[in-house]
Coordinates of C-alpha atoms in Angstrom, one line a residue:
Q1 CA 80.6 172.6 159.6
K2 CA 79.5 175.8 161.2
R3 CA 83.1 177.1 161.2
N4 CA 83.4 176.3 157.5
Q5 CA 80.0 178.1 156.7
R6 CA 81.3 181.3 158.6
T7 CA 84.6 181.3 156.6
M8 CA 82.6 181.0 153.2
D9 CA 81.8 183.8 151.3
K10 CA 78.2 184.2 151.3
P11 CA 76.5 185.0 147.9
Q12 CA 75.2 188.5 149.5
H13 CA 79.0 189.2 150.6
V14 CA 80.3 188.5 147.2
L15 CA 77.5 190.7 145.5
D16 CA 78.1 193.7 147.9
N17 CA 81.7 193.5 147.2
V18 CA 81.3 193.5 143.4
I19 CA 78.8 196.4 143.8
D20 CA 81.1 198.3 146.0
R21 CA 83.9 197.7 143.3
A22 CA 81.8 198.9 140.4
A23 CA 80.7 202.2 142.3
E24 CA 84.6 202.9 143.0
I25 CA 85.4 202.4 139.3
T26 CA 82.5 204.6 138.3
W27 CA 83.3 207.2 140.8
W28 CA 87.1 207.3 139.5
N29 CA 86.1 207.4 135.9
R30 CA 83.6 210.4 136.7
Q31 CA 86.0 212.3 138.5
M32 CA 88.9 211.7 136.0
T33 CA 86.8 212.8 133.3
R34 CA 86.2 216.1 135.1
L35 CA 89.8 217.3 135.1
A36 CA 89.3 218.7 131.7
D37 CA 86.5 220.9 133.2
I38 CA 88.6 222.6 136.1
D39 CA 90.0 226.0 135.5
G40 CA 93.7 226.3 135.3
V41 CA 94.3 222.4 134.4
R42 CA 95.5 222.0 130.9
N43 CA 97.0 218.8 131.1
G44 CA 94.3 216.7 132.6
P45 CA 94.5 213.6 130.1
E46 CA 98.3 213.6 130.1
F47 CA 98.2 213.7 133.8
V48 CA 95.8 210.5 133.9
R49 CA 97.6 208.8 131.2
N50 CA 101.2 209.3 132.5
E51 CA 100.8 209.7 136.1
I52 CA 97.9 207.6 137.4
I53 CA 97.3 204.8 135.0
E54 CA 99.9 202.3 135.5
R55 CA 100.7 200.2 132.3
K56 CA 102.4 196.8 132.4
G57 CA 104.2 194.7 129.8
P58 CA 105.7 193.7 127.5
Y59 CA 103.6 190.5 127.5
V60 CA 104.6 189.0 124.1
E61 CA 108.3 189.8 122.9
F62 CA 110.0 188.5 119.8
V63 CA 113.7 188.1 121.0
Q64 CA 116.7 187.7 118.6
A65 CA 119.6 185.9 119.3
P66 CA 122.0 187.7 121.7
K67 CA 125.5 188.7 120.4
F68 CA 128.4 186.8 122.3
H69 CA 131.3 188.8 124.0
N70 CA 134.6 188.4 122.1
E71 CA 136.5 186.9 125.0
S72 CA 136.1 183.7 126.7
A73 CA 134.4 183.8 130.1
K74 CA 137.4 182.5 131.8
S75 CA 139.6 185.4 130.2
F76 CA 137.1 188.2 130.7
L77 CA 136.6 187.6 134.6
E78 CA 140.4 187.3 134.9
G79 CA 140.5 190.6 133.5
L80 CA 138.3 191.9 136.1
D81 CA 140.1 190.3 139.1
Y82 CA 137.5 187.8 139.9
D83 CA 137.8 185.4 142.4
P84 CA 139.2 181.9 140.8
A85 CA 136.2 180.0 142.5
I86 CA 133.6 182.1 140.5
I87 CA 135.5 181.5 137.3
E88 CA 135.6 177.9 137.8
T89 CA 131.8 177.9 138.8
V90 CA 130.9 179.7 135.7
Q91 CA 132.8 177.3 133.2
D92 CA 131.3 174.5 135.1
K93 CA 127.5 175.5 135.7
L94 CA 127.1 178.1 132.8
F95 CA 129.0 176.7 129.9
N96 CA 129.8 173.0 131.0
G97 CA 133.3 173.8 130.0
S98 CA 134.2 176.8 128.2
G99 CA 132.3 179.6 126.7
S100 CA 131.5 183.2 126.4
F101 CA 129.2 185.7 127.8
Y102 CA 126.7 187.8 126.2
Q103 CA 127.5 191.2 125.1
H104 CA 125.1 192.5 127.7
Q105 CA 126.0 190.2 130.4
A106 CA 129.9 191.3 129.9
D107 CA 128.9 195.0 129.5
T108 CA 126.8 194.9 132.9
M109 CA 129.7 193.2 134.7
E110 CA 132.2 195.6 133.5
A111 CA 130.2 198.5 134.4
I112 CA 129.8 197.4 137.9
A113 CA 133.4 196.5 138.2
R114 CA 134.7 199.7 136.7
N115 CA 132.9 202.3 138.4
S116 CA 130.5 202.9 141.3
S117 CA 127.7 204.6 139.4
D118 CA 124.1 203.1 139.1
N119 CA 123.3 201.1 136.4
I120 CA 120.3 199.8 134.3
L121 CA 120.2 196.6 132.1
A122 CA 117.3 196.6 129.8
V123 CA 117.3 193.6 127.4
P124 CA 114.5 191.0 126.7
T125 CA 113.3 188.1 128.9
A126 CA 115.4 185.2 129.1
T127 CA 118.7 186.4 128.0
G128 CA 120.7 186.0 130.8
K129 CA 119.9 188.8 133.1
T130 CA 120.3 187.2 136.4
E131 CA 124.0 186.3 135.9
A132 CA 124.6 189.6 134.8
F133 CA 124.3 191.3 138.5
F134 CA 124.7 188.0 140.7
F135 CA 128.2 187.0 139.6
P136 CA 129.5 190.4 140.8
I137 CA 127.5 190.0 144.0
L138 CA 129.3 186.5 144.4
N139 CA 132.6 188.4 143.6
H140 CA 132.1 190.9 146.4
C141 CA 131.1 188.3 149.1
L142 CA 134.4 186.0 148.1
Q143 CA 136.6 189.2 148.3
T144 CA 135.2 191.1 151.2
E145 CA 136.4 189.4 154.6
E146 CA 134.1 191.6 156.7
R147 CA 130.9 189.7 158.0
G148 CA 127.6 191.2 157.6
L149 CA 124.8 191.7 154.9
K150 CA 126.4 192.4 151.3
A151 CA 123.8 192.6 148.7
I152 CA 120.0 192.9 148.8
V153 CA 118.0 191.8 145.8
I154 CA 114.5 193.2 145.8
Y155 CA 111.5 191.7 143.7
P156 CA 108.1 192.8 142.8
M157 CA 106.7 189.5 143.5
K158 CA 107.8 186.9 146.1
T159 CA 107.2 184.2 143.2
L160 CA 110.2 185.7 141.2
G161 CA 112.3 185.6 144.3
V162 CA 111.7 181.9 144.8
D163 CA 112.3 181.1 141.3
Q164 CA 115.8 182.8 141.3
L165 CA 116.5 181.4 144.8
N166 CA 116.9 177.9 143.1
R167 CA 119.5 179.3 140.5
F168 CA 121.4 181.2 143.0
I169 CA 121.5 178.1 145.1
S170 CA 122.8 176.0 142.3
Y171 CA 125.8 178.5 141.7
L172 CA 126.6 178.8 145.6
D173 CA 126.8 175.1 146.1
S174 CA 129.7 175.0 143.8
I175 CA 131.5 177.4 145.5
N176 CA 130.5 176.6 149.1
R177 CA 130.9 172.8 149.0
Y178 CA 134.8 173.6 149.1
R179 CA 134.8 176.2 151.7
D180 CA 135.0 175.7 155.5
P181 CA 131.3 175.9 157.3
G182 CA 132.1 179.1 158.8
E183 CA 133.5 180.6 155.5
R184 CA 130.3 179.8 153.2
I185 CA 128.1 182.4 151.5
T186 CA 124.6 182.5 153.2
I187 CA 121.6 183.2 151.1
G188 CA 117.9 183.9 152.5
I189 CA 114.6 184.9 151.4
W190 CA 112.4 187.0 153.3
D191 CA 108.7 187.8 152.3
S192 CA 105.1 187.1 153.4
D193 CA 105.6 183.6 152.8
T194 CA 108.8 183.2 155.1
P195 CA 107.8 181.2 158.4
Q196 CA 109.1 182.6 161.6
R197 CA 110.9 179.6 162.7
M198 CA 110.6 175.8 162.9
G199 CA 107.8 174.5 164.9
T200 CA 104.2 173.2 164.5
R201 CA 102.2 176.4 165.6
D202 CA 100.9 179.1 163.1
F203 CA 103.4 181.0 160.9
E204 CA 105.9 178.0 161.7
I205 CA 107.3 175.3 159.5
E206 CA 107.5 171.7 160.7
E207 CA 110.5 169.9 160.5
G208 CA 110.8 167.5 157.6
S209 CA 108.5 169.9 155.7
Y210 CA 109.3 170.9 151.9
V211 CA 110.7 174.5 151.5
R212 CA 108.6 176.4 148.8
G213 CA 109.6 173.9 146.0
L214 CA 113.4 174.7 146.2
A215 CA 115.2 171.8 144.7
S216 CA 118.4 170.0 145.6
P217 CA 121.1 171.9 143.7
R218 CA 123.1 168.3 143.5
N219 CA 120.0 166.3 142.2
P220 CA 117.1 168.5 140.9
E221 CA 114.7 165.5 141.0
E222 CA 114.9 166.0 145.0
K223 CA 113.4 168.7 146.9
L224 CA 114.9 170.4 149.9
R225 CA 113.2 169.8 153.3
V226 CA 113.6 171.5 156.6
L227 CA 116.1 169.4 158.6
S228 CA 116.8 171.6 161.6
S229 CA 116.3 175.5 162.8
M230 CA 119.3 176.4 160.7
T231 CA 119.6 173.9 157.9
V232 CA 117.6 172.8 154.8
G233 CA 118.8 169.6 152.8
T234 CA 117.9 166.2 151.7
D235 CA 118.6 162.6 153.0
S236 CA 122.2 162.7 151.5
H237 CA 123.2 166.5 151.7
S238 CA 122.5 169.4 154.0
Y239 CA 122.9 173.3 153.3
S240 CA 123.2 175.1 156.5
W241 CA 123.9 178.4 154.3
V242 CA 120.4 178.5 152.9
R243 CA 118.0 180.3 155.2
V244 CA 114.5 180.0 155.1
T245 CA 113.1 181.1 158.4
R246 CA 112.8 184.5 159.9
E247 CA 114.8 183.1 162.9
S248 CA 117.6 181.8 160.6
I249 CA 117.8 185.0 158.6
R250 CA 117.8 187.3 161.8
K251 CA 121.1 185.7 162.6
G252 CA 122.7 187.1 159.7
V253 CA 123.0 186.4 155.8
D254 CA 125.3 187.6 153.2
I255 CA 122.5 188.0 150.4
L256 CA 119.3 189.0 150.9
L257 CA 116.1 188.4 148.8
T258 CA 113.1 190.2 149.6
G259 CA 110.6 192.6 148.6
P260 CA 109.8 196.4 149.0
E261 CA 107.3 195.9 151.8
A262 CA 109.4 193.6 153.9
L263 CA 112.3 196.1 153.7
D264 CA 109.9 198.8 155.1
H265 CA 109.1 196.6 157.9
M266 CA 112.7 195.9 158.9
F267 CA 113.5 199.4 159.0
V268 CA 110.9 200.1 161.5
S269 CA 110.3 197.0 163.0
D270 CA 110.1 196.9 167.0
N271 CA 112.0 193.6 166.8
K272 CA 115.7 194.5 167.5
E273 CA 116.8 191.5 165.7
T274 CA 114.6 192.2 162.7
R275 CA 116.2 195.9 162.4
G276 CA 119.6 194.1 162.8
I277 CA 119.2 192.3 159.4
L278 CA 120.1 195.7 157.8
G279 CA 121.9 196.9 160.6
H280 CA 121.2 198.8 163.7
D281 CA 123.1 201.7 162.8
P282 CA 123.8 203.1 159.3
N283 CA 126.8 201.8 157.3
E284 CA 127.0 198.8 159.9
H285 CA 126.9 196.2 156.9
P286 CA 129.1 196.1 154.1
V287 CA 126.7 196.4 151.6
K288 CA 127.8 197.3 148.1
H289 CA 125.2 195.7 145.9
I290 CA 121.3 196.8 145.8
V291 CA 119.6 195.0 143.0
F292 CA 116.0 196.0 141.8
D293 CA 114.6 192.9 139.5
E294 CA 111.9 193.5 136.9
A295 CA 112.2 197.3 137.6
H296 CA 110.1 198.0 134.2
V297 CA 106.7 196.8 136.5
W298 CA 107.2 199.9 139.0
S299 CA 105.7 202.8 137.8
G300 CA 103.0 205.5 139.0
I301 CA 102.7 205.3 143.1
Q302 CA 104.5 202.1 143.2
G303 CA 107.3 203.8 141.2
A304 CA 107.6 206.8 143.6
A305 CA 107.7 204.2 146.6
I306 CA 110.5 202.3 145.3
S307 CA 112.4 205.7 144.2
L308 CA 111.9 206.7 147.8
L309 CA 113.4 203.0 149.1
A310 CA 116.2 203.2 146.7
Q311 CA 117.4 206.7 148.1
R312 CA 116.8 205.6 151.7
L313 CA 118.9 202.6 151.2
K314 CA 121.8 204.3 149.6
Q315 CA 121.8 206.9 152.4
F316 CA 121.4 204.2 155.0
Y317 CA 124.9 202.6 153.2
N318 CA 126.2 205.9 152.0
K319 CA 129.7 205.3 153.5
R320 CA 129.7 201.8 151.8
N321 CA 129.1 203.7 148.4
P322 CA 126.6 201.0 147.2
Q323 CA 125.7 200.4 143.7
V324 CA 122.0 200.2 142.8
T325 CA 121.5 198.0 139.5
M326 CA 118.0 198.1 137.9
V327 CA 117.4 195.1 135.6
S328 CA 114.5 195.4 133.5
A329 CA 112.7 194.2 130.4
T330 CA 113.1 196.1 127.1
V331 CA 111.6 199.6 127.5
D332 CA 111.8 202.6 125.3
N333 CA 113.4 204.8 128.1
P334 CA 115.7 202.9 130.4
T335 CA 118.0 205.7 131.6
E336 CA 115.0 207.6 132.5
L337 CA 113.4 204.8 134.3
A338 CA 116.6 204.1 136.2
S339 CA 116.7 207.8 137.0
S340 CA 113.2 208.2 138.3
L341 CA 113.6 205.0 140.4
T342 CA 117.0 205.9 142.0
G343 CA 117.1 209.6 142.2
T344 CA 120.2 209.5 140.1
P345 CA 120.8 211.9 137.5
E346 CA 120.5 210.5 134.2
S347 CA 124.0 211.8 133.1
E348 CA 125.5 209.4 135.9
I349 CA 123.5 206.3 135.0
N350 CA 125.4 203.3 133.0
T351 CA 122.9 202.0 130.8
I352 CA 123.3 198.6 129.1
G353 CA 121.1 197.5 126.2
F354 CA 120.4 194.5 124.1
S355 CA 123.0 193.7 121.2
P356 CA 121.5 191.3 118.8
R357 CA 123.8 188.6 117.0
Q358 CA 124.4 189.4 113.3
F359 CA 124.1 186.2 111.2
D360 CA 126.1 186.4 107.7
I361 CA 124.0 185.6 104.8
K362 CA 126.4 183.7 102.4
S363 CA 124.0 183.7 99.3
A364 CA 121.7 185.8 97.4
P365 CA 117.9 184.8 97.0
E366 CA 117.1 183.7 93.7
F367 CA 113.4 184.1 93.2
D368 CA 113.6 183.0 89.6
R369 CA 114.0 179.6 90.6
F370 CA 110.3 179.2 91.4
L371 CA 108.0 179.4 88.0
P372 CA 104.4 180.9 88.1
C373 CA 101.6 178.7 89.2
N374 CA 97.8 178.8 88.9
V375 CA 95.2 178.0 91.8
E376 CA 94.7 174.3 90.0
E377 CA 98.4 173.5 90.6
I378 CA 98.4 174.9 94.2
A379 CA 95.4 172.7 95.0
L380 CA 97.1 169.7 93.7
T381 CA 100.0 170.3 95.5
L382 CA 98.2 170.5 98.6
A383 CA 96.0 167.5 98.1
I384 CA 99.2 165.4 97.4
A385 CA 101.0 166.7 100.6
H386 CA 97.9 165.9 102.6
T387 CA 97.5 162.2 101.5
D388 CA 99.6 159.3 101.3
N389 CA 98.0 157.1 99.0
F390 CA 97.7 159.2 95.9
T391 CA 100.0 159.2 92.8
K392 CA 99.9 162.6 91.1
S393 CA 98.0 161.0 88.6
E394 CA 95.2 159.8 90.7
A395 CA 95.1 162.8 92.7
E396 CA 94.6 164.7 89.3
E397 CA 91.6 162.3 88.3
R398 CA 90.2 162.5 91.8
F399 CA 90.1 166.1 92.3
E400 CA 89.3 166.7 88.3
L401 CA 92.7 168.9 88.1
G402 CA 95.5 169.1 85.5
G403 CA 95.3 168.5 81.6

């Protein structure tokens, strides 16, 4: 009981924190307003608005139906020389048969395949951004015989990484189930919630424990559990290619899902095996794809840190000629955003935007079909619409409407 009392926040402690935070906000407000009074500073308000204040969003967005690409997905991917296993997986998992990509998905995959310039895909939420960058990653993994890390996907929040890992596992299972164990594409997630290893001590995960809500790709009703130090699965299926502990990721993965802070840690870690995830030496791993998801959230100081990280990764793998792909919600200046976050000149950025679907209207509106009406007639109509037991004459009599 005493231990619990020590760990709980006392009222005085909470009050002190609130006062300290209020004092900090007050100090910043006072100092920022004084910028206009400093001799020689002419752009104080603009500096605060554009460089200091971080703006998030959009929070609510009207999304039009996306335009479809004019080729079938099968024909399109064959034209880009995609591995047949991916084409089959796309048809089965994404379209349940045959179908076409959205225009922006096809444009992104084609831009990645046709040249090595950096990219930004800026389209509304829930329009298939994930597939646009993940299928090129899968294709690189299948067409590259060299072992080692091949793609890094970076998220601003660990919850996003977990959500997308479920999606990636579904696609990977369709491919890996027909490959020899040693040839399967491996994927791992490394963030602050990734346990060190299987075990019962702090920062470890016990055998049989559920893994961060990950679902079985063959039965979404079942959750994945830790089966061994290198394997997760269910009672009926196991997936040794899904790495969910730091110990297993240190043994190598093809696709790494992580965050900026974790990457910084890997570069400078005193653990040799942790540094080896990215490579002990520059260009050791065949990294081709570096993806920054939800790029629109990075601005201000965070944006500057991401820019340095992107340039560091590109330099570390420079002989591999990696592509950086920024994935963003709709923003006003996507090319400028990508340039600021990658260090690549705007003229060398592939910018892919949203193409709405156009619907043919086959008839013209005929407003003269509707006769003018007065307030009494509107009230009568509403009364009838909201009652089940009145006829028109009874409604007129009850509500004293009509002639």
